[in-house]
Short mmCIF file of C-alpha atoms in Angstrom, two decimals:
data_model
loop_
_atom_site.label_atom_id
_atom_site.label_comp_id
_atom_site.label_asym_id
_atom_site.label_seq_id
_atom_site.Cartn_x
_atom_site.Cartn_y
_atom_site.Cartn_z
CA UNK A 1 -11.42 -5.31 -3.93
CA UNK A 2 -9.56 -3.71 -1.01
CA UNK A 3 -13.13 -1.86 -0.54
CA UNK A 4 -15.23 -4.83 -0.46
CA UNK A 5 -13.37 -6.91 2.71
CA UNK A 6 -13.06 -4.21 4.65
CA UNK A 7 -16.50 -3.20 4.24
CA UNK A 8 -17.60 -7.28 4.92
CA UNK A 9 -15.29 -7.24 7.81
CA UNK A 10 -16.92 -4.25 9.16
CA UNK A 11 -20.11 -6.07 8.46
CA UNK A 12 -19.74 -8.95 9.88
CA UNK A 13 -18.26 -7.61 12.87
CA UNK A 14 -21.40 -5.34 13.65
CA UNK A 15 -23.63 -8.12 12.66
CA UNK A 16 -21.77 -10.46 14.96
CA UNK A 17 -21.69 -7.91 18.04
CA UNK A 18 -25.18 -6.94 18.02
CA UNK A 19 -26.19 -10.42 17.77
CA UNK A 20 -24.42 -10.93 21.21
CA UNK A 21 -25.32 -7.68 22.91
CA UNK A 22 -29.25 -7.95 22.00
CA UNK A 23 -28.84 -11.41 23.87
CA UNK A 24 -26.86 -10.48 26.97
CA UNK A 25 -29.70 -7.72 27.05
CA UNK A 26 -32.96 -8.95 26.75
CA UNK A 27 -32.75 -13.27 26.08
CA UNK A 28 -33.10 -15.31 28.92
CA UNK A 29 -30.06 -16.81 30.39
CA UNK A 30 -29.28 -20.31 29.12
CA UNK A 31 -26.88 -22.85 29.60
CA UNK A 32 -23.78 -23.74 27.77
CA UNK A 33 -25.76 -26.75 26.22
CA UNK A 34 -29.15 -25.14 25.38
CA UNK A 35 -27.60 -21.79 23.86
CA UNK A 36 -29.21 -21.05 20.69
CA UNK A 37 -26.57 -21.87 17.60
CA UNK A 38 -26.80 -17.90 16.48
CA UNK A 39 -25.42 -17.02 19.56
CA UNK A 40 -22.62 -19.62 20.13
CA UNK A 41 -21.35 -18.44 16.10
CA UNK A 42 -21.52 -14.90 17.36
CA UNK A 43 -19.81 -14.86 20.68
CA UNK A 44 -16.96 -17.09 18.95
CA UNK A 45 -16.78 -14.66 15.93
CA UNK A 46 -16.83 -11.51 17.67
CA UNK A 47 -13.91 -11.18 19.84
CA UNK A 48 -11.44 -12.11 16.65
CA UNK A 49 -13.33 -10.13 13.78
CA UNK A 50 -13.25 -7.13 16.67
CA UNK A 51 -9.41 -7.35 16.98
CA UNK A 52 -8.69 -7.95 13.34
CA UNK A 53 -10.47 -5.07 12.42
CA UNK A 54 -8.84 -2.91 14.73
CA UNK A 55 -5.29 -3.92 13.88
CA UNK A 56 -6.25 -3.92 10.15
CA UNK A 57 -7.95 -0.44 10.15
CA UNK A 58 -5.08 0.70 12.85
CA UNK A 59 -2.13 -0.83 13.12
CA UNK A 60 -1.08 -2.63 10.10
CA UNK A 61 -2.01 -4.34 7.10
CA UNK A 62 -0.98 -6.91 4.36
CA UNK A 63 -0.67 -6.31 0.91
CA UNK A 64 0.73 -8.25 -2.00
CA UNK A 65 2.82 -6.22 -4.42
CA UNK A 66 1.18 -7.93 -7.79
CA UNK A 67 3.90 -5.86 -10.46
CA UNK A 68 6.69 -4.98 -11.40
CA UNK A 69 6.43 -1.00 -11.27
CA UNK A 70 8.11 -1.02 -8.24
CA UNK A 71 11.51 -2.90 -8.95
CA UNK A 72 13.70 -3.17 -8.14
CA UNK A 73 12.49 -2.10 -4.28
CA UNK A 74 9.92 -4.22 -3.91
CA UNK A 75 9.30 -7.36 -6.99
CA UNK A 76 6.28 -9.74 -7.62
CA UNK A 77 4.67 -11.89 -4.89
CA UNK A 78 6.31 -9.82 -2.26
CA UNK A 79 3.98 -9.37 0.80
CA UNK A 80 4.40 -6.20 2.63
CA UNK A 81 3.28 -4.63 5.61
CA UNK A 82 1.82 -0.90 5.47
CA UNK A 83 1.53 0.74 9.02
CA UNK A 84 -1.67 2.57 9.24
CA UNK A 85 -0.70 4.89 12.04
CA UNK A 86 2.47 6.34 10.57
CA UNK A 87 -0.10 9.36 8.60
CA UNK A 88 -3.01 9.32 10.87
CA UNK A 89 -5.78 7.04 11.99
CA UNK A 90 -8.62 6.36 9.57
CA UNK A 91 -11.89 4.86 10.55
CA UNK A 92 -12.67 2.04 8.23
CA UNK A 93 -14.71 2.07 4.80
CA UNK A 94 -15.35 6.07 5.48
CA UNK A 95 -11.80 6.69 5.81
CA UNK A 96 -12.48 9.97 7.67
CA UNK A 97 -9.31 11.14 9.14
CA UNK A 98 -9.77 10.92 13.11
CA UNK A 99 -6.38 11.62 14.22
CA UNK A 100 -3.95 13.50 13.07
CA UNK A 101 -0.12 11.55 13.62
CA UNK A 102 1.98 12.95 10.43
CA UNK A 103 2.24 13.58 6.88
CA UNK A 104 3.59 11.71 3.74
CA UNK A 105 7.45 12.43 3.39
CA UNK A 106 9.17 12.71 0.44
CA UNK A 107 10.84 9.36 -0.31
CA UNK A 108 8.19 7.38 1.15
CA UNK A 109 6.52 4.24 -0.22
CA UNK A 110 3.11 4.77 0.18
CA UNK A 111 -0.18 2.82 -0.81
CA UNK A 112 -2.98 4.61 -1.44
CA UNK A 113 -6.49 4.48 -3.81
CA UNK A 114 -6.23 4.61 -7.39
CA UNK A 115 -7.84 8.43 -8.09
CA UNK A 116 -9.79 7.52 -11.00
CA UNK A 117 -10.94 4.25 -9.22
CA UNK A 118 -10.53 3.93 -5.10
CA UNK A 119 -11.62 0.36 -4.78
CA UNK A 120 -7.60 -0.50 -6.41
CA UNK A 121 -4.62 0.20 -3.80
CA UNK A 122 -1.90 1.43 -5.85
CA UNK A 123 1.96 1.12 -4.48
CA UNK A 124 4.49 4.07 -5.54
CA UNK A 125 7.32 5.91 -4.15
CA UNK A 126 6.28 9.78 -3.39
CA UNK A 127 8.49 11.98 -4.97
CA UNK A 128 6.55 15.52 -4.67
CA UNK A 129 4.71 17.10 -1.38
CA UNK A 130 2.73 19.97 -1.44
CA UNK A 131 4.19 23.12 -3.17
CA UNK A 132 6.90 21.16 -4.82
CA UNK A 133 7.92 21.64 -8.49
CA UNK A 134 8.30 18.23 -10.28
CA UNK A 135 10.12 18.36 -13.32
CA UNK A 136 10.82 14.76 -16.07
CA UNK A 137 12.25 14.59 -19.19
CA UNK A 138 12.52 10.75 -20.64
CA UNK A 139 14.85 9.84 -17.67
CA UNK A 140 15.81 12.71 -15.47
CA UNK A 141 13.82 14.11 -12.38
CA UNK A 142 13.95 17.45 -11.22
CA UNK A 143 12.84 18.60 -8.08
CA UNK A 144 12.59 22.17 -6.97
CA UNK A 145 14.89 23.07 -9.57
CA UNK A 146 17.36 19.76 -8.57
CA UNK A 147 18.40 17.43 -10.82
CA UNK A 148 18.37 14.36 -9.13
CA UNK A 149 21.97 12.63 -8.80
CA UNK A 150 22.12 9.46 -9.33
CA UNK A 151 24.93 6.59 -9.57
CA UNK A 152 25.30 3.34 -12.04
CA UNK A 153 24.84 0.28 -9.84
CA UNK A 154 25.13 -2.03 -13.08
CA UNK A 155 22.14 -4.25 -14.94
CA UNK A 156 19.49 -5.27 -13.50
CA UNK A 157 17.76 -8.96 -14.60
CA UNK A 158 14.54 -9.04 -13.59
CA UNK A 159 13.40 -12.40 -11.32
CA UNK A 160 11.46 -14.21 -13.86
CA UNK A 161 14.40 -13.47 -16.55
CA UNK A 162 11.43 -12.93 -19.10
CA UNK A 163 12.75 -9.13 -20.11
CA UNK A 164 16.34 -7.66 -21.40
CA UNK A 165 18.26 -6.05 -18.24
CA UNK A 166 17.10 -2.75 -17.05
CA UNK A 167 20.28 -0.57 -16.15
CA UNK A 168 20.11 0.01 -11.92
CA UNK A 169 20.88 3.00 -10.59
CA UNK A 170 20.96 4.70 -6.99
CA UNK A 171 18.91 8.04 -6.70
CA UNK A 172 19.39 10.44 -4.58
CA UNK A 173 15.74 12.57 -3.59
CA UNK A 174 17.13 15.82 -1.90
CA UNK A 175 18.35 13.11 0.96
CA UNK A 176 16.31 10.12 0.78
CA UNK A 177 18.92 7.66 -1.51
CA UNK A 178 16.94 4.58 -3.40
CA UNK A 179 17.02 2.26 -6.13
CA UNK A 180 15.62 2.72 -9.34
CA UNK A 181 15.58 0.82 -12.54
CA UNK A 182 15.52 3.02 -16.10
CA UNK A 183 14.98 0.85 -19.82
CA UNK A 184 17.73 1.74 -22.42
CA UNK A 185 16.10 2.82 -25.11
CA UNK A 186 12.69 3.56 -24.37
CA UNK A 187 11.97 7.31 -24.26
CA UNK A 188 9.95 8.66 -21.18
CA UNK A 189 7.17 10.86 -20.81
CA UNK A 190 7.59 14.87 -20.32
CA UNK A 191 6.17 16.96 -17.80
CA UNK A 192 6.14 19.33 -14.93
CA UNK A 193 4.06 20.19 -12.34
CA UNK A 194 3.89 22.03 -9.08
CA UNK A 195 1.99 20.22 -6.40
CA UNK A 196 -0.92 21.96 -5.09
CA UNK A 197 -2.05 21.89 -1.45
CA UNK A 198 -3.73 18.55 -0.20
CA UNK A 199 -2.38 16.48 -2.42
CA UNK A 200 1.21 14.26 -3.65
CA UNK A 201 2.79 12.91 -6.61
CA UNK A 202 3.80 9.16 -7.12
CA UNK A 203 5.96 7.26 -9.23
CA UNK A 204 7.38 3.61 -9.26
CA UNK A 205 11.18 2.89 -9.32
CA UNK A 206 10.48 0.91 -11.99
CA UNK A 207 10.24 4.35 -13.76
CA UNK A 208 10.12 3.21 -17.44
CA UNK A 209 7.02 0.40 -16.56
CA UNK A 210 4.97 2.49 -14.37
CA UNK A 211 1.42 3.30 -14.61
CA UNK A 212 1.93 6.95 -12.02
CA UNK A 213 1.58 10.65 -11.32
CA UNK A 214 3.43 10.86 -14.41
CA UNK A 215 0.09 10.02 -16.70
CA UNK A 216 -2.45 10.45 -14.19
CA UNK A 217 -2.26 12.96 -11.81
CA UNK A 218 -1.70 13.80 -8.17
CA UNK A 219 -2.87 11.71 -5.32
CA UNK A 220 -5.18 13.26 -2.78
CA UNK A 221 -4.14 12.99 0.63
CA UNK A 222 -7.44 11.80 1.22
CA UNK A 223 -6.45 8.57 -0.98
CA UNK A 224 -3.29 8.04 1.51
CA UNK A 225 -3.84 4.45 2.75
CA UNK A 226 -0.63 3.85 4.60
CA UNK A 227 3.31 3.40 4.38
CA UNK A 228 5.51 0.52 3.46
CA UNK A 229 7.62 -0.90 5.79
CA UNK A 230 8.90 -4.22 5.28
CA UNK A 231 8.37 -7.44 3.25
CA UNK A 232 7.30 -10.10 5.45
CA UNK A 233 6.98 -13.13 2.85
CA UNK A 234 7.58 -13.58 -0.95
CA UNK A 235 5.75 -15.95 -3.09
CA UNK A 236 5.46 -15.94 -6.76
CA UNK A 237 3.93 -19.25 -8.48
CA UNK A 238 4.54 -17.59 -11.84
CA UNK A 239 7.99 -16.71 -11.26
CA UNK A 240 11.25 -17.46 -8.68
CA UNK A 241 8.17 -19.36 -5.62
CA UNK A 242 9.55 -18.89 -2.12
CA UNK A 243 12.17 -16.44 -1.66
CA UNK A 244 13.35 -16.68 1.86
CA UNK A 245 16.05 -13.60 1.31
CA UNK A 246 13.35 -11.19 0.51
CA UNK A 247 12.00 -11.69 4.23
CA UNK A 248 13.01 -8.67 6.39
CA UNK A 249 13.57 -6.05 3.10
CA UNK A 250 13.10 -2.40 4.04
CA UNK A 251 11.69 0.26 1.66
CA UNK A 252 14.41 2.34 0.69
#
């Protein structure tokens, strides 16, 4: 879906610009009032389908968190900006790294393309860089041979109040301290891996109702669409509508 409108965007934006430039080239010159329809559309279009694409593709760009994997961080109908500079510049629809700014840090909320299908931008905290060992059993992380502290910050009632209380807790990620929510008694997957080169591992807070790393694998770097940063509106129809307090939320 993500695909498709920045492909059209592209699109359009070529279409648009050509349109223009084959006129300022070769058409005759005409007046404001016998310019050919085509042309008025285009030179209109262009200008603002040229900056949005560069701010999308470069700067920044909107997303709408659409689950709960990520609670309690970031909850359902929050809309978040992602800065698209913070790992690199992409071009557009190729995503062919052109410049190289930094790297995915451990702790970061990062969206990036499903693996097993790029056209769906997944959200998840990144918990392993390359060379890392990654370690879970049910409810406890390891990292590098860490076990993750972390510190009872009570229950946690979800928003819509449709599920029992998760139990909140504050983790600590060899520096980087978050929020996390854990299900009593539901038992967690097993695993451990060691990241290879290239690539990162992702889970959501929400660690016992997350679709992650965890069941499907590493993330190539290749995949990395951009980081979290802050939550510039929430609305959520099927649950708590506006929520002015979310405004302004950070990541961590």
């Amino acid at each position: 879906m993500d695909f498709d409108l920045e492909f059209w965007l592209v699109t359009a934006t070529t279409v648009t610009g050509i349109i223009w430039l084959l006129y300022a080239l070769f058409a005759k010159k005409t007046t404001a009032e016998h310019e050919p329809v085509l042309l008025e559309y285009a030179r209109s279009f262009f200008p603002v389908l040229l900056a949005v694409l560069l701010l999308r593709s470069f700067v920044a760009e909107p997303f709408r968190i659409p689950s709960g994997s990520m609670l309690p961080t970031l909850e359902i109908g929050d809309f978040i900006l992602v800065n698209k500079f913070a790992y690199g510049l992409r071009l557009p629809v190729l995503h062919t790294k052109i410049l190289d700014v930094g790297e995915p840090q451990r702790g970061d909320v990062v969206v990036f393309r499903y693996p097993d299908d790029p056209s769906i931008d997944y959200i998840k905290r990144l918990v392993g860089v390359p060379g890392d060992v990654v370690s879970w059993k049910d409810k406890t992380l390891i990292v590098n041979g860490v076990e993750l502290n972390r510190s009872l910050q009570g229950e946690y009632l979800r928003p819509d109040q449709r599920t029992p209380p998760s139990i909140h807790l504050k983790e600590d990620l060899l520096g980087v301290e978050h929020d996390i929510l854990v299900t009593p008694g539901r038992v967690g997957p097993t695993g451990s891996q060691t990241i290879p080169p290239g690539h990162y591992l992702m889970m959501g807070d929400n660690r016992d109702n997350s679709n992650d790393g965890r069941m499907w694998g590493f993330v190539p770097e290749a995949n990395v669409v951009g980081k979290a940063t802050l939550v510039w509106m929430h609305m959520n129809w099927g649950g708590n509508g506006f929520n002015f307090s979310r405004i302004g939320n950070g990541m961590n």
